[in-house]
PDB file of C-alpha atoms and ligand atoms in Angstrom:
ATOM      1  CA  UNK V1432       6.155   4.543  26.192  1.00  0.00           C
ATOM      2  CA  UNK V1433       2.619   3.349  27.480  1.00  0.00           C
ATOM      3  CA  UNK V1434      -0.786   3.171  26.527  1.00  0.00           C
ATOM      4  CA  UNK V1435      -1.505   4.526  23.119  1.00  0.00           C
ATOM      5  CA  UNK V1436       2.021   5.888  22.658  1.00  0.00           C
ATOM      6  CA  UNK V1437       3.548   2.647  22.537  1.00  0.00           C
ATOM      7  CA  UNK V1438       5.845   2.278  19.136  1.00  0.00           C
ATOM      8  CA  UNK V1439       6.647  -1.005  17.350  1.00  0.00           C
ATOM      9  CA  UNK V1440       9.661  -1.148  14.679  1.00  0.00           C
ATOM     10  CA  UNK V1441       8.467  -2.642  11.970  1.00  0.00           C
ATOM     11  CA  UNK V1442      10.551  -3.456   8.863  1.00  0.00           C
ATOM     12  CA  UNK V1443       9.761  -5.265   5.479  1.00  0.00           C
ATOM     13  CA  UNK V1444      13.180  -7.216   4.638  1.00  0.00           C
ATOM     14  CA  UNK V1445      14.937  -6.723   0.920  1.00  0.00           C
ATOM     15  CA  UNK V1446      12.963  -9.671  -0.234  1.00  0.00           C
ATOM     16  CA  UNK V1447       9.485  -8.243   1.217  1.00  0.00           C
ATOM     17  CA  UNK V1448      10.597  -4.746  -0.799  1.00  0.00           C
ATOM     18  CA  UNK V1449      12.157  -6.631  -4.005  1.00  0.00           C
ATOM     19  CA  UNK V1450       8.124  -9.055  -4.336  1.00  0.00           C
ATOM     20  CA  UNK V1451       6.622  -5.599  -4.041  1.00  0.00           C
ATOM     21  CA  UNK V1452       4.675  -6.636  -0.764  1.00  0.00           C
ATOM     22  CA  UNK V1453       5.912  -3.190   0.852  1.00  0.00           C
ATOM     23  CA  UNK V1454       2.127  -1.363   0.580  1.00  0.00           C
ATOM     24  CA  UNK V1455      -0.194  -4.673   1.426  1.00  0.00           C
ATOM     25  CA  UNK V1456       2.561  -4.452   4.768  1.00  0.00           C
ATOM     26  CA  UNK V1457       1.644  -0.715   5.278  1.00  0.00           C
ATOM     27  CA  UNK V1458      -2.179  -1.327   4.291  1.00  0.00           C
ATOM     28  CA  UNK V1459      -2.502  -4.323   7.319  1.00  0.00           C
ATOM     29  CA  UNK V1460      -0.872  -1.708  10.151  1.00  0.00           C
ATOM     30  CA  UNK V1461      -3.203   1.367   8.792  1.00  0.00           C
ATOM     31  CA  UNK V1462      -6.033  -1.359   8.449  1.00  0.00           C
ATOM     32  CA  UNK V1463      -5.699  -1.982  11.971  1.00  0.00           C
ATOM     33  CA  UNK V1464      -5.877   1.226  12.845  1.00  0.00           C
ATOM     34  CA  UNK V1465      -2.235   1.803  13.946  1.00  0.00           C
ATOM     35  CA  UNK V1466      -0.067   5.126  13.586  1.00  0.00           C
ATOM     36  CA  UNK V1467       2.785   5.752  10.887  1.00  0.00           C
ATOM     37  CA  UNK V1468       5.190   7.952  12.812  1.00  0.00           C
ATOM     38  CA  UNK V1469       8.451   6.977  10.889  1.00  0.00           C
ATOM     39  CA  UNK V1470       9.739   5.393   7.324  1.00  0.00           C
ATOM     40  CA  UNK V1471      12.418   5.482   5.136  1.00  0.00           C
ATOM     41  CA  UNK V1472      13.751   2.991   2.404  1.00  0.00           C
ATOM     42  CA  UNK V1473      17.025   2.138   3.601  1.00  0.00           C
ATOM     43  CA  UNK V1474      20.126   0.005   2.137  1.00  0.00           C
ATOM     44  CA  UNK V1475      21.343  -1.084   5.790  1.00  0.00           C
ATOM     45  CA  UNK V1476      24.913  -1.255   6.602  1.00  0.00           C
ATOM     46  CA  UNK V1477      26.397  -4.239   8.153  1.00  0.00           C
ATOM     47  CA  UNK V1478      27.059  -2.511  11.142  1.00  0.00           C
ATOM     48  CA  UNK V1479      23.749  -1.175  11.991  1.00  0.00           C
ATOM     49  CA  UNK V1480      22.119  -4.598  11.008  1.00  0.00           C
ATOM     50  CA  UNK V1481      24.833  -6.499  13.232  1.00  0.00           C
ATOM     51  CA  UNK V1482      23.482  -3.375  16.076  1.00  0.00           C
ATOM     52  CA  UNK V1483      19.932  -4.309  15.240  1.00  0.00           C
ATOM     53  CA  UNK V1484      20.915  -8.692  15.446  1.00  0.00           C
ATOM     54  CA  UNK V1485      23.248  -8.818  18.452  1.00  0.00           C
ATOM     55  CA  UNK V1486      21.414 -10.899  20.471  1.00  0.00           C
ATOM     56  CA  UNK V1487      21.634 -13.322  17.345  1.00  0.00           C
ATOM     57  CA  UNK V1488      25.350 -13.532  16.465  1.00  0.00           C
ATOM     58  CA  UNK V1489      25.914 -16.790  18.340  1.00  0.00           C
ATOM     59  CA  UNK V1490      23.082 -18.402  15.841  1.00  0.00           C
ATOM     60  CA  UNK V1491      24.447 -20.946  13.176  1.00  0.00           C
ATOM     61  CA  UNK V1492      21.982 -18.901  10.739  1.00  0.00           C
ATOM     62  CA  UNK V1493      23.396 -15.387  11.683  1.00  0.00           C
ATOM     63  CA  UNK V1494      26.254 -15.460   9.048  1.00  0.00           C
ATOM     64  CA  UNK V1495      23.215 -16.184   6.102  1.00  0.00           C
ATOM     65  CA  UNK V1496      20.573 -13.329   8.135  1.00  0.00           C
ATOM     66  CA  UNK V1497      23.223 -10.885   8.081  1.00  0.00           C
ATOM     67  CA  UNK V1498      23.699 -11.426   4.197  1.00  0.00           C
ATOM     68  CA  UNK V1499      19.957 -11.397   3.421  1.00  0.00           C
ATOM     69  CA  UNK V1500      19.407  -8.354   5.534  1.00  0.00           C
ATOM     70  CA  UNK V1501      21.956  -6.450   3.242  1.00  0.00           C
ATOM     71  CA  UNK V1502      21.132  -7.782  -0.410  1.00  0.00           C
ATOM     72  CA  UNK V1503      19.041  -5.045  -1.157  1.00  0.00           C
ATOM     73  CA  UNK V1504      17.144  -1.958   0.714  1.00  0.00           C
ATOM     74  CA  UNK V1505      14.915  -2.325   4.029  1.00  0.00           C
ATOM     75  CA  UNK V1506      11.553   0.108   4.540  1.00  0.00           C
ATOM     76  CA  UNK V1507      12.194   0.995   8.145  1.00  0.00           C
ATOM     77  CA  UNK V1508       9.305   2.174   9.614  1.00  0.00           C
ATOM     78  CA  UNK V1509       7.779   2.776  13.694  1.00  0.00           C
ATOM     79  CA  UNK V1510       3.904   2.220  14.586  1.00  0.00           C
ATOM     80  CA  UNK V1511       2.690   3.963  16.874  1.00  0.00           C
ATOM     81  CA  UNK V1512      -0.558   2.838  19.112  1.00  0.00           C
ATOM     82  CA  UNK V1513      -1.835   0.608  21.985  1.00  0.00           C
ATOM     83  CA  UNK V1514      -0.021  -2.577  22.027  1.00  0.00           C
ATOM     84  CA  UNK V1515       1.220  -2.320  18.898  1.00  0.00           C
ATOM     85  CA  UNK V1516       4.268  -4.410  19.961  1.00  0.00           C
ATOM     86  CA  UNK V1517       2.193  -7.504  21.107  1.00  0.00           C
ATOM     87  CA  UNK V1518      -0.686  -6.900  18.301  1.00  0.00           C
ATOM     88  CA  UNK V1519       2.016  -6.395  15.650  1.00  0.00           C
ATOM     89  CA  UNK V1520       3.955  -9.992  16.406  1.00  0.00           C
ATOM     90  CA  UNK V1521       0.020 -11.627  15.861  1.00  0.00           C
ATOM     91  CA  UNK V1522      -0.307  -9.408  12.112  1.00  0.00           C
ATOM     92  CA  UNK V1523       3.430 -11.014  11.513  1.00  0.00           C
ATOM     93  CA  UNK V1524       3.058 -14.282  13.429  1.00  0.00           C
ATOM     94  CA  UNK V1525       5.406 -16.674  13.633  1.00  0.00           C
ATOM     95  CA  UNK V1526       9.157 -16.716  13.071  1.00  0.00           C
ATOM     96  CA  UNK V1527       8.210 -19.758  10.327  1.00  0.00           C
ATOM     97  CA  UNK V1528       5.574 -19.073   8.012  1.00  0.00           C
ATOM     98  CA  UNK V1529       4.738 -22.336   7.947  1.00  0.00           C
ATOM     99  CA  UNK V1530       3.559 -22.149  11.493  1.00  0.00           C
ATOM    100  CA  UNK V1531       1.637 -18.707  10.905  1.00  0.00           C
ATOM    101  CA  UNK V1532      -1.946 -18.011  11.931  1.00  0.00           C
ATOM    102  CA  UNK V1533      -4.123 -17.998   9.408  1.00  0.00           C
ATOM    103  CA  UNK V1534      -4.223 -14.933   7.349  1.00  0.00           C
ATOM    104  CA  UNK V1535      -1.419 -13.276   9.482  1.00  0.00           C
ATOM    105  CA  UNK V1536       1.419 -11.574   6.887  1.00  0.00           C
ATOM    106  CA  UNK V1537       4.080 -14.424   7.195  1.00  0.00           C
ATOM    107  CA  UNK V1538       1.778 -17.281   7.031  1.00  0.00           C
ATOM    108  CA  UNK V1539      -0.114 -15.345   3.348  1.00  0.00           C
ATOM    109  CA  UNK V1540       3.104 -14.115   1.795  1.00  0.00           C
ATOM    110  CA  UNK V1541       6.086 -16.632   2.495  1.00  0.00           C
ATOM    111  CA  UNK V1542       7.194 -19.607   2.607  1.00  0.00           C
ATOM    112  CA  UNK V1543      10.604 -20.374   4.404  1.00  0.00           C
ATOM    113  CA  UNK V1544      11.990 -18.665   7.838  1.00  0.00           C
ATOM    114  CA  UNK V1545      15.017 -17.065   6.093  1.00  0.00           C
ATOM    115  CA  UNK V1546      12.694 -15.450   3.840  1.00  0.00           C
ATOM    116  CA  UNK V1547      10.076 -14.551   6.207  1.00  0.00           C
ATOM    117  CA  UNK V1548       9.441 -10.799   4.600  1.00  0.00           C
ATOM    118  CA  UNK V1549       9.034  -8.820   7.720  1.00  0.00           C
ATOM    119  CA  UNK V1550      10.221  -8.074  11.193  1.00  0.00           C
ATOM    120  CA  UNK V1551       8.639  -6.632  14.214  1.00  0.00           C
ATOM    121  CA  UNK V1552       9.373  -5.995  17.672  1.00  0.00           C
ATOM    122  CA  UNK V1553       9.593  -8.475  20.489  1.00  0.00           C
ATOM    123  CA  UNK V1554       8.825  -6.736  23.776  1.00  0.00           C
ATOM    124  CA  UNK V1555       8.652  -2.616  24.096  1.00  0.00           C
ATOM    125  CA  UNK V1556      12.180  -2.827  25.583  1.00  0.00           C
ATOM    126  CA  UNK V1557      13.715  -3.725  21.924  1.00  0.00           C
ATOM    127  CA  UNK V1558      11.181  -1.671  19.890  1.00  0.00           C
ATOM    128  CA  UNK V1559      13.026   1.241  21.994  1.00  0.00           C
ATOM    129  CA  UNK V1560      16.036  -0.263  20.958  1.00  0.00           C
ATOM    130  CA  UNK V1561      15.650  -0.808  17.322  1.00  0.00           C
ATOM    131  CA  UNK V1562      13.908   2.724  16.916  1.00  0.00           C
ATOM    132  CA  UNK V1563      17.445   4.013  18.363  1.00  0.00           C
ATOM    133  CA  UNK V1564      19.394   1.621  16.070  1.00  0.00           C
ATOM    134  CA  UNK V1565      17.647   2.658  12.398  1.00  0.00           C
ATOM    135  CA  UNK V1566      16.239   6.396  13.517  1.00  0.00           C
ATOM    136  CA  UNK V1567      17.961   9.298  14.397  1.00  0.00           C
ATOM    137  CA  UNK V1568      16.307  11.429  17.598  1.00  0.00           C
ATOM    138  CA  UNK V1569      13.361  13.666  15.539  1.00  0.00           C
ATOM    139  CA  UNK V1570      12.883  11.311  12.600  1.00  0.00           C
ATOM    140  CA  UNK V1571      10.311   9.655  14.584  1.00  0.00           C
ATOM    141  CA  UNK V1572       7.886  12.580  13.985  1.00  0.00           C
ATOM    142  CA  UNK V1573       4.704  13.441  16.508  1.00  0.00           C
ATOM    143  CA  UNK V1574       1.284  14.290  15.243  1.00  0.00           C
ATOM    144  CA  UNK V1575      -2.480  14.616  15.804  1.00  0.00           C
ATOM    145  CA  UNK V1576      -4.223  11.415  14.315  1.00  0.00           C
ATOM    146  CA  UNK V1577      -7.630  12.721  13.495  1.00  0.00           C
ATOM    147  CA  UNK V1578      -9.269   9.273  13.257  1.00  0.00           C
ATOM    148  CA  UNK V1579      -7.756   8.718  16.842  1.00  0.00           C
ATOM    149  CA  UNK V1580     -11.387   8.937  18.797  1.00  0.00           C
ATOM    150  CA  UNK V1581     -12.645   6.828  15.894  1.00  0.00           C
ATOM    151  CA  UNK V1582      -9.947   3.750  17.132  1.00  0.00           C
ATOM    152  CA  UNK V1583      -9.612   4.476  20.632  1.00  0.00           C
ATOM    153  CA  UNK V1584     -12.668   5.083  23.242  1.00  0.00           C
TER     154      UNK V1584
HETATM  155  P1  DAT L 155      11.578 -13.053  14.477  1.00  0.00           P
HETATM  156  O1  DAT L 155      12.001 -12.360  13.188  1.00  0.00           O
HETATM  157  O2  DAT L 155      10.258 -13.766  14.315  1.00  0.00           O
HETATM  158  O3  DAT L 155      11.585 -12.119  15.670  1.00  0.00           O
HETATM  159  P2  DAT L 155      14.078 -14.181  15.475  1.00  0.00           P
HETATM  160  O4  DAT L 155      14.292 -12.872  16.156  1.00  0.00           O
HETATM  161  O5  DAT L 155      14.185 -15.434  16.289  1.00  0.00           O
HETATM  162  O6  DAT L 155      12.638 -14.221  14.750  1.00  0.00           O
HETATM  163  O7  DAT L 155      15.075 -14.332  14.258  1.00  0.00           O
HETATM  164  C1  DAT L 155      15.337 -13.224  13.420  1.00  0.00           C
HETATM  165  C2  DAT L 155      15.336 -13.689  11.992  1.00  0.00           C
HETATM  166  O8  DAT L 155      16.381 -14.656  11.797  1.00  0.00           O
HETATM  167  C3  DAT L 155      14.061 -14.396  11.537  1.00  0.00           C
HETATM  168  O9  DAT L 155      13.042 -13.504  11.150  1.00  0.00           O
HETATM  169  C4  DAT L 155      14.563 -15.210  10.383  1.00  0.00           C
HETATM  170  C5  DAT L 155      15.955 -15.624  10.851  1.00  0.00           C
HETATM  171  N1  DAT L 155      15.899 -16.945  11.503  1.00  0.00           N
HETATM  172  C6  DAT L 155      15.451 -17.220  12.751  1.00  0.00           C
HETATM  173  N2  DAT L 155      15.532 -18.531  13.029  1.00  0.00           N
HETATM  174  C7  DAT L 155      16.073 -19.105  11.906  1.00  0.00           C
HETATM  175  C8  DAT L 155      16.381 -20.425  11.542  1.00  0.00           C
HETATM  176  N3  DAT L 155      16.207 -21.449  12.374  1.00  0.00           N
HETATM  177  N4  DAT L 155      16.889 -20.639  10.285  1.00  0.00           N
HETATM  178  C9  DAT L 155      17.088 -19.607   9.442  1.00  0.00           C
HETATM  179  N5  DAT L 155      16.803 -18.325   9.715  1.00  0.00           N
HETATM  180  C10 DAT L 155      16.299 -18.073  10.947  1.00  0.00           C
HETATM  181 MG1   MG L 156      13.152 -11.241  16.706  1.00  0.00          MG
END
């Protein structure tokens, strides 16, 4: 993907759905002026989420992630636009809240790392990945964003 094709996977974690922060999520990615190409509210399996984690399970904290992940459901969703990868770690920021940027979604709605509400992409190489992980091929749907010459020049 390049340019603006590029898709993020975004996801709001159980706790993020069970606060009721899913829509001021969605409203900072629209906001922004990014594309919704793919969402569904999800109860993950273990199996996908240990798919999703790999690179994790040597982590002391994977055993407790894991657990989290699957206490409740997930809203899986892909943005779609130009750097949304990179531009969607700075409307997360950091992996601690307590380091986030000001105003960024970890540093207004959380508190502690294992209850950081959201995840996001690290490079487009795992966005790919994760999209494959939680979508199946044509859930990721393609349309005409009318606003698109309104966001892009
Ligand atoms: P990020 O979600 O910012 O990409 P990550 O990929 O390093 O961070 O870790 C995935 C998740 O694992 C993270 O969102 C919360 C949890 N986690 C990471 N480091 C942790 C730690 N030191 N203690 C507890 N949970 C941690
Ligand atoms: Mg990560």
């Amino acid at each position: 993907m390049s340019g603006n094709k590029e898709q993020a996977f975004i996801a709001v974690k159980p706790n993020g759905v069970q606060r009721g922060i899913v829509g001021e999520i969605i409203k900072r990615f629209e906001q922004k002026g990014f594309k919704l190409v793919a969402m569904r509210l999800h109860q993950a399996p273990v199996d996908l989420l240990e798919k999703h984690y790999c690179e994790l399970s040597d982590k002391p904290f994977y055993p407790k992630l894991i657990k989290s992940m699957s206490s409740g459901p997930v809203v899986a969703m892909v943005w779609e636009g130009l750097n949304v990868v990179k531009t969607g770690r700075v409307l997360l920021s950091e992996t601690n809240p307590a380091d986030s940027k000001p105003g960024m979604i970890r540093g207004v709605f959380c508190i502690q790392t294992g209850r950081n509400i959201i995840h996001g992409s690290t490079s487009v190489a795992s966005a790919q990945k994760e999209i494959n992980v939680w979508f199946k091929p044509g859930e990721v749907v393609e349309y005409q964003n009318c606003a698109q010459d309104w966001i892009y020049e």
